[in-house]
Structures are given as structure tokens and as C-alpha cells.
PDB file of C-alpha atoms in Angstrom:
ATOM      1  CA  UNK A   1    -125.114 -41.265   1.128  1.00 55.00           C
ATOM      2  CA  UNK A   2    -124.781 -37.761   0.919  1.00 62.00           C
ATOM      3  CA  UNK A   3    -122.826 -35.359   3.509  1.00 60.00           C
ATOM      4  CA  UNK A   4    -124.549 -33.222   5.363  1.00 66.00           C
ATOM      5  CA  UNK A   5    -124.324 -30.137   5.079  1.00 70.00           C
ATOM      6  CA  UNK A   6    -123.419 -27.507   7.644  1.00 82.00           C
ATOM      7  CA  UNK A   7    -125.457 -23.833   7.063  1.00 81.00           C
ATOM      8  CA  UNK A   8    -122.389 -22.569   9.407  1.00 83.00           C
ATOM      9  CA  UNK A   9    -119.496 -23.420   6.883  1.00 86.00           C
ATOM     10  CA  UNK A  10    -119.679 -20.645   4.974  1.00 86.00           C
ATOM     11  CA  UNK A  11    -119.714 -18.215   7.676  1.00 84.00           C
ATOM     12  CA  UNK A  12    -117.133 -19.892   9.622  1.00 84.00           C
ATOM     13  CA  UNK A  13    -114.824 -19.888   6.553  1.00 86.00           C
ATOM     14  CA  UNK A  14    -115.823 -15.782   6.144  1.00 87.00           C
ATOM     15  CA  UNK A  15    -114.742 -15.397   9.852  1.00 84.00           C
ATOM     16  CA  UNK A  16    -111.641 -17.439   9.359  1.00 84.00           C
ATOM     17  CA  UNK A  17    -110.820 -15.228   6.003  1.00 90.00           C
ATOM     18  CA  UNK A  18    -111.720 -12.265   7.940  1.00 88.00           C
ATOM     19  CA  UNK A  19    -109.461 -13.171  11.208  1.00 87.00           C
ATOM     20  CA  UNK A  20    -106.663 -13.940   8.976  1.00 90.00           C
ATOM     21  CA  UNK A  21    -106.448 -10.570   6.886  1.00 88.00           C
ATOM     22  CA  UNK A  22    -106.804  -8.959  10.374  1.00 88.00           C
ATOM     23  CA  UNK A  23    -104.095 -10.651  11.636  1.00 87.00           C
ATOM     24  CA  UNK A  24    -102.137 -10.210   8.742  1.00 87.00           C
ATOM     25  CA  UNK A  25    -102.922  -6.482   9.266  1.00 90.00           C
ATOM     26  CA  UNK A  26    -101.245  -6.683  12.653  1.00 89.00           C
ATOM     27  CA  UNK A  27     -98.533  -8.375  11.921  1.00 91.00           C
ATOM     28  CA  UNK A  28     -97.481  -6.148   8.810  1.00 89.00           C
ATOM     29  CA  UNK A  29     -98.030  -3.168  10.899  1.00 91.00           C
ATOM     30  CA  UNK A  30     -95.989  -4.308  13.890  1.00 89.00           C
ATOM     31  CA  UNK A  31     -93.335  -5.814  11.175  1.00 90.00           C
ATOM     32  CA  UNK A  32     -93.542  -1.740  10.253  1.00 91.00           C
ATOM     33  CA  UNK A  33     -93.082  -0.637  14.004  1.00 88.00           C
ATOM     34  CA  UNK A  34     -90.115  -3.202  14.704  1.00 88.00           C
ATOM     35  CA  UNK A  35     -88.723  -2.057  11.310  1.00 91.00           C
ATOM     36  CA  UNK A  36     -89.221   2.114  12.386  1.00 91.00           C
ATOM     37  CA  UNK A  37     -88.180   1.260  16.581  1.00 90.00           C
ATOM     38  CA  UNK A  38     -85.160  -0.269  14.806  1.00 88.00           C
ATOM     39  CA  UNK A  39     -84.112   2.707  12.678  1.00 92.00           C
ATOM     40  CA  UNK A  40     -84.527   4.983  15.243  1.00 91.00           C
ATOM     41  CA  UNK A  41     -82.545   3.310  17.879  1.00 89.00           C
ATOM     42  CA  UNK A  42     -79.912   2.897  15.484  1.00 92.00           C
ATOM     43  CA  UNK A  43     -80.017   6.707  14.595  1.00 91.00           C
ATOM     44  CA  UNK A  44     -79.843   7.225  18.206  1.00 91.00           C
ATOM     45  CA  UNK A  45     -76.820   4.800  18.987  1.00 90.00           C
ATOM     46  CA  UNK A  46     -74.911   6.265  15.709  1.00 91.00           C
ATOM     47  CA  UNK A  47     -75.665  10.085  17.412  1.00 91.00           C
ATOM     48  CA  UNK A  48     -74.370   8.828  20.422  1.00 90.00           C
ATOM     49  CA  UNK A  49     -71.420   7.487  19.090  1.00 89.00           C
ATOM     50  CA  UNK A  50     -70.661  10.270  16.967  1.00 91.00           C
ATOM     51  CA  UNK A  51     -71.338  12.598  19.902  1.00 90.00           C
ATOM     52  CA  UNK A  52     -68.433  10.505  21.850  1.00 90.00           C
ATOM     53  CA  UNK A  53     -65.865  10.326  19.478  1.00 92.00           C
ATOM     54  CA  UNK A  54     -65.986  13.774  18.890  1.00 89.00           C
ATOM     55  CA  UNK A  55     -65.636  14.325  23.240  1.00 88.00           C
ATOM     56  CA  UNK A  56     -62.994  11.693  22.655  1.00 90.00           C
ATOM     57  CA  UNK A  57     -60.784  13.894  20.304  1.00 91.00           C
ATOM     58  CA  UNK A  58     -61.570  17.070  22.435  1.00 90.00           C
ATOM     59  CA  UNK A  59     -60.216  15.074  25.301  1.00 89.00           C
ATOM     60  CA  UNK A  60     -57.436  13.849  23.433  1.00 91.00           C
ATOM     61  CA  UNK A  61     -56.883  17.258  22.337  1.00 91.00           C
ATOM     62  CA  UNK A  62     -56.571  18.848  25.423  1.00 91.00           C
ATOM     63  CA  UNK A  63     -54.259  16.146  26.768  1.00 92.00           C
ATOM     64  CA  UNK A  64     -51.607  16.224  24.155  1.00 92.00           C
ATOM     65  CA  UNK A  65     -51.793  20.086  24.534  1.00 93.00           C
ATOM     66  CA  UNK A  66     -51.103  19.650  28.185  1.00 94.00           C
ATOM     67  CA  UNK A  67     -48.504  17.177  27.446  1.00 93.00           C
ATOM     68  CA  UNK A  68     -46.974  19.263  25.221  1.00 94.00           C
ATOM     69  CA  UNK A  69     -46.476  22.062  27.739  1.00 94.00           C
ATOM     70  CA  UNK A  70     -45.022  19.734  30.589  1.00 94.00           C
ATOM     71  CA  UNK A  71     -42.873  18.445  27.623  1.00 94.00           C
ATOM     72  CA  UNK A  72     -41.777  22.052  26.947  1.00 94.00           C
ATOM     73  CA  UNK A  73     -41.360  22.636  31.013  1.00 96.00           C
ATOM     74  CA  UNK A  74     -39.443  19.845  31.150  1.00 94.00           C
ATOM     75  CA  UNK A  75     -36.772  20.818  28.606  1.00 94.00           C
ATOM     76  CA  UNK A  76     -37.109  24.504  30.141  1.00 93.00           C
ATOM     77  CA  UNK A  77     -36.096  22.756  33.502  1.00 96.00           C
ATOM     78  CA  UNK A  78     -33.554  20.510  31.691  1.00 93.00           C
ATOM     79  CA  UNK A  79     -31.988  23.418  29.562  1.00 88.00           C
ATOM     80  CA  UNK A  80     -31.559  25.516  32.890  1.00 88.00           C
ATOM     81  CA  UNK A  81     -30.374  22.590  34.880  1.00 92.00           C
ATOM     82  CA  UNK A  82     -27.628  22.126  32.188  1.00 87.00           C
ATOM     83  CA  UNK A  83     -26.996  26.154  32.232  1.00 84.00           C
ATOM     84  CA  UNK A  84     -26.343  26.314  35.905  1.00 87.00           C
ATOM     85  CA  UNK A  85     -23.915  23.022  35.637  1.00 90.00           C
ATOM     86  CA  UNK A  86     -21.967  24.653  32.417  1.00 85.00           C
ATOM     87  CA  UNK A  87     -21.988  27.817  34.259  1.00 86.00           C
ATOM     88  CA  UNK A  88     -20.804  26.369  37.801  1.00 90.00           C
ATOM     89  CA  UNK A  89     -17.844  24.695  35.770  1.00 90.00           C
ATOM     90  CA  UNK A  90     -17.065  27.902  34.205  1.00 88.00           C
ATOM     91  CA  UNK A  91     -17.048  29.646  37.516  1.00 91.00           C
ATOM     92  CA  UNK A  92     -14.767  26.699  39.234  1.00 94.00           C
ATOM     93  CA  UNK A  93     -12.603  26.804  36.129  1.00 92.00           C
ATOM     94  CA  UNK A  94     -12.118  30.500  36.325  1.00 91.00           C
ATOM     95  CA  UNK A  95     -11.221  30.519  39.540  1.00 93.00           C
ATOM     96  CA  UNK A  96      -8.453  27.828  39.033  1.00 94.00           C
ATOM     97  CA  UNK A  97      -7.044  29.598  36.618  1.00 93.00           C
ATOM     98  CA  UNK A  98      -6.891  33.076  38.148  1.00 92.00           C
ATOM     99  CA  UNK A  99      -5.753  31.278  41.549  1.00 93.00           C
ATOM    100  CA  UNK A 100      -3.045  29.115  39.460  1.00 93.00           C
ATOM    101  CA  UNK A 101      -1.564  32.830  38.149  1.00 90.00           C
ATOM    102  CA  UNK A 102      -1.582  34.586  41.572  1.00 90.00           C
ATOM    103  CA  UNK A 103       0.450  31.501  42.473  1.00 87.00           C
ATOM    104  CA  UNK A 104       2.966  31.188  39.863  1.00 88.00           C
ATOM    105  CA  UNK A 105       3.526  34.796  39.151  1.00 86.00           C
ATOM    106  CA  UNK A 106       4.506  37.243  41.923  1.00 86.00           C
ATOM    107  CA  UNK A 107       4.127  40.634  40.094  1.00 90.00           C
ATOM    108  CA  UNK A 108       0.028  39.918  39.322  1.00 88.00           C
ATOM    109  CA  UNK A 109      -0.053  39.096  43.554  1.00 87.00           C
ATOM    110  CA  UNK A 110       1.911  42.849  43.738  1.00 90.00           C
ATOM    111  CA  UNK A 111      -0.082  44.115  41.503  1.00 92.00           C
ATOM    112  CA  UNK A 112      -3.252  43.408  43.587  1.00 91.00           C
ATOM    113  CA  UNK A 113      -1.592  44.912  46.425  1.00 92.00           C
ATOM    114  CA  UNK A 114      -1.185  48.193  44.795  1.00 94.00           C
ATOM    115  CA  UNK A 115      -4.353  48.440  43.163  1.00 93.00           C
ATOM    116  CA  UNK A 116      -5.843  48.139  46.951  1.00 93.00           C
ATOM    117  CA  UNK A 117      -3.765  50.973  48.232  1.00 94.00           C
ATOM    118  CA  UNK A 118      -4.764  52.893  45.567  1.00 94.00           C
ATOM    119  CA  UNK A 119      -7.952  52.465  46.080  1.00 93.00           C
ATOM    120  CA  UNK A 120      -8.058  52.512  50.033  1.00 93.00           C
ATOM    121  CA  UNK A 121      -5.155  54.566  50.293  1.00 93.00           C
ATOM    122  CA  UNK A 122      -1.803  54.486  51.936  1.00 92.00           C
ATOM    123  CA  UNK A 123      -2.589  53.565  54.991  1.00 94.00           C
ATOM    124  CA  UNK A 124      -4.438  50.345  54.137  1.00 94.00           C
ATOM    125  CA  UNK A 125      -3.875  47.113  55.517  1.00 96.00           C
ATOM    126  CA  UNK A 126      -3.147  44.605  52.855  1.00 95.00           C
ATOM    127  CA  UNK A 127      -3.394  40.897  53.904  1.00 94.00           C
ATOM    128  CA  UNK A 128      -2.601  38.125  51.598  1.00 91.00           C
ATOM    129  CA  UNK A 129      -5.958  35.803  50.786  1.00 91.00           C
ATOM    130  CA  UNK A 130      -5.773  32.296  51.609  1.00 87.00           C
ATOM    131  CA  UNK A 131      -6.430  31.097  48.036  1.00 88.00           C
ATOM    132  CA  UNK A 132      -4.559  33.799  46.526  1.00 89.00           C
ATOM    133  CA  UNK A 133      -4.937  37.637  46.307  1.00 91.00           C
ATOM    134  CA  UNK A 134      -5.389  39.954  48.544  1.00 93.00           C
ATOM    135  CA  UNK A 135      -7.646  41.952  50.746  1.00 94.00           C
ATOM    136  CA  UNK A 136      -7.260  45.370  52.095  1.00 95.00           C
ATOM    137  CA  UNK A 137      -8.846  47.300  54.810  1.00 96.00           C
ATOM    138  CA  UNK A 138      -9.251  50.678  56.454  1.00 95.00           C
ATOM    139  CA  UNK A 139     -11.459  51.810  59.404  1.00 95.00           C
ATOM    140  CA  UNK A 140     -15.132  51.496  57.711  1.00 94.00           C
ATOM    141  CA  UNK A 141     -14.282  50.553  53.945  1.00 95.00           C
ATOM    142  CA  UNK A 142     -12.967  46.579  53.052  1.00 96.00           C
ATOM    143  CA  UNK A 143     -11.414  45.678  49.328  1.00 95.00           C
ATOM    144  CA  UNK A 144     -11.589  41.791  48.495  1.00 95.00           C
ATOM    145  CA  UNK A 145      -9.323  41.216  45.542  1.00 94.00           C
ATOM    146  CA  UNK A 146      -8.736  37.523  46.469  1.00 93.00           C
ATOM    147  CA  UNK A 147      -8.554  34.848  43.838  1.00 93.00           C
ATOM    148  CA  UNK A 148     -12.301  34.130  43.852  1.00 94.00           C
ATOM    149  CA  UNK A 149     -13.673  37.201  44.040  1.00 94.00           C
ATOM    150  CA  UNK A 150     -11.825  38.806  41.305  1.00 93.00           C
ATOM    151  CA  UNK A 151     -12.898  35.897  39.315  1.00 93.00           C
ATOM    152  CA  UNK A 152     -16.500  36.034  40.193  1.00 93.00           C
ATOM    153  CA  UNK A 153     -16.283  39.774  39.104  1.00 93.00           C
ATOM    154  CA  UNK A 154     -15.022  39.260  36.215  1.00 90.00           C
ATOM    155  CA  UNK A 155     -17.767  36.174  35.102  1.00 90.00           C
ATOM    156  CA  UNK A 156     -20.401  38.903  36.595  1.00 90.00           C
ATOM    157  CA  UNK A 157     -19.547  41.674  34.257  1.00 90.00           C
ATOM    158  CA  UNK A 158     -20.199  39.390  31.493  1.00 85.00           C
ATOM    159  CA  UNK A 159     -23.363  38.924  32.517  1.00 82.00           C
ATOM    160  CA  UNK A 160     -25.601  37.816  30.109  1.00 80.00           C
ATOM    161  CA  UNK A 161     -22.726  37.029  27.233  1.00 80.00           C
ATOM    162  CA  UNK A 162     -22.150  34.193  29.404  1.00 75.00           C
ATOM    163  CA  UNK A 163     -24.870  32.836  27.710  1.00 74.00           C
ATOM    164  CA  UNK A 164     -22.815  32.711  24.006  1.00 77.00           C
ATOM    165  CA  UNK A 165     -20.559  30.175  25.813  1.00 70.00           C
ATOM    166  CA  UNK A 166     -23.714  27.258  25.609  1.00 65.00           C
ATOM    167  CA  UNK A 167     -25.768  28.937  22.718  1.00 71.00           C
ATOM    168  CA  UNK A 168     -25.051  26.760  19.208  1.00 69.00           C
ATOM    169  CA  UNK A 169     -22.799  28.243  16.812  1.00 63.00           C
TER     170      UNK A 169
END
């Protein structure tokens, strides 16, 4: 017996051919899209990152530039800390010193004496300073020669050469 035979076959099999090159169609051409939506995202995430790391080393930038000037304030405030410490030493040293001599040696306390009346005058009243020296006085004009202050005159008028004393050698 013999098949029958269907007048439809061939047209079915020409649709079928048909719906598969179509559908091969869209599938290659939204392979194409994926492929394209793909590149461009990753264009766009590699601009973006690019874009960041360069804000990153600006930031970065700027920060270690700040950094570096509270750094540098912070020695500044160190440097003059230390200044004012060597400096207060030197004063209280000084001061010892010229104290210890008006109070070992009697012709530098007479000598202070003098130099006040010859300064004030004659009639000056010369009173011996509790730490040493003296100080002098006549109506409206007062002379301090006392330990201290004759030391603190003598660190003033070396004003800034004082400086030499903590500047390396």
C-alpha cells in the first residue's frame, strides 16, 4: 500500500524553512545587540572608572598637600615650643649667674650703687634688691639695676643673636 500523500507537505516544510531563517535572523541580530549593549556598557564602566581614579588622586593630592602643611605647622609649633624652653633656661640661667656674682663679690654690688647715683644723681635713694642689686629712686624717675633686671637687659640687647645659641653649627 502506498502512503498518501499530503499536497500541504511541501508548503509546510517552505514555511518551516522560512520560520527558521527568520528566526535565525533574530537571533543573530539580537546576538549583535547583546554583543554592541555589552561593549558599550563596558566603555561606559571603564570611563567611569577612569573618571574616579583620576578624582581619587586629586583627592589624594590635596590631602597629602594639606597634611603636609599641618606637618610643617606642627614642627613650626614644635621648633618654637623648644625656642621658648631653650630661651626660658637661658634667661633662668643668666639670672643665677649674675645673682650668684652680686652675692659673692661686694665691689660689682658697689658698683651698681654708683652707677645709679650717677645716673639719678646724688641725692638718690639706693636700696639693696632682694635678689641682689640695687634700685635707686628720686622724686619722679626709678633705676632697677637688681639681679634680674640687669640680666634681662642684657639677654634683650642680644635680641635676635639669641637665636645663634639653638641654630646648628
Amino acid at each position: 500500500m502506498t502512503a498518501p500523500v499530503d499536497a500541504l507537505s511541501p508548503v509546510r516544510a517552505a514555511l518551516l524553512r522560512a520560520a527558521r531563517v527568520s528566526a535565525d535572523a533574530v537571533r543573530d541580530r539580537a546576538e549583535a545587540d547583546a554583543q554592541e549593549t555589552l561593549r558599550s556598557a563596558r566603555a561606559t564602566a571603564e570611563a567611569v572608572l577612569a573618571r574616579a581614579r583620576d578624582l581619587g588622586r586629586a583627592d589624594g593630592a590635596a590631602e597629602a598637600a594639606r597634611e603636609r602643611v599641618r606637618a610643617v605647622q606642627d614642627a613650626w609649633t614644635a621648633e618654637l615650643a623648644a625656642r621658648a624652653e631653650v630661651h626660658a633656661a637661658l634667661r633662668a640661667a643668666v639670672r643665677a649667674g649674675v645673682r650668684r656674682e652680686l652675692t659673692e663679690d661686694a665691689s660689682v654690688r658697689s658698683c651698681c650703687a654708683e652707677a645709679a647715683r650717677r645716673l639719678l644723681g646724688p641725692q638718690a635713694r639706693v636700696t639693696a634688691a632682694s635678689e641682689g642689686g640695687v634700685t635707686a629712686e628720686v622724686p619722679g624717675r626709678r633705676i632697677d639695676l637688681s639681679a634680674d633686671a640687669l640680666a634681662d637687659r642684657a639677654l634683650d640687647r642680644l635680641g635676635v643673636r639669641a637665636e645663634t645659641l639653638w641654630e646648628p653649627a
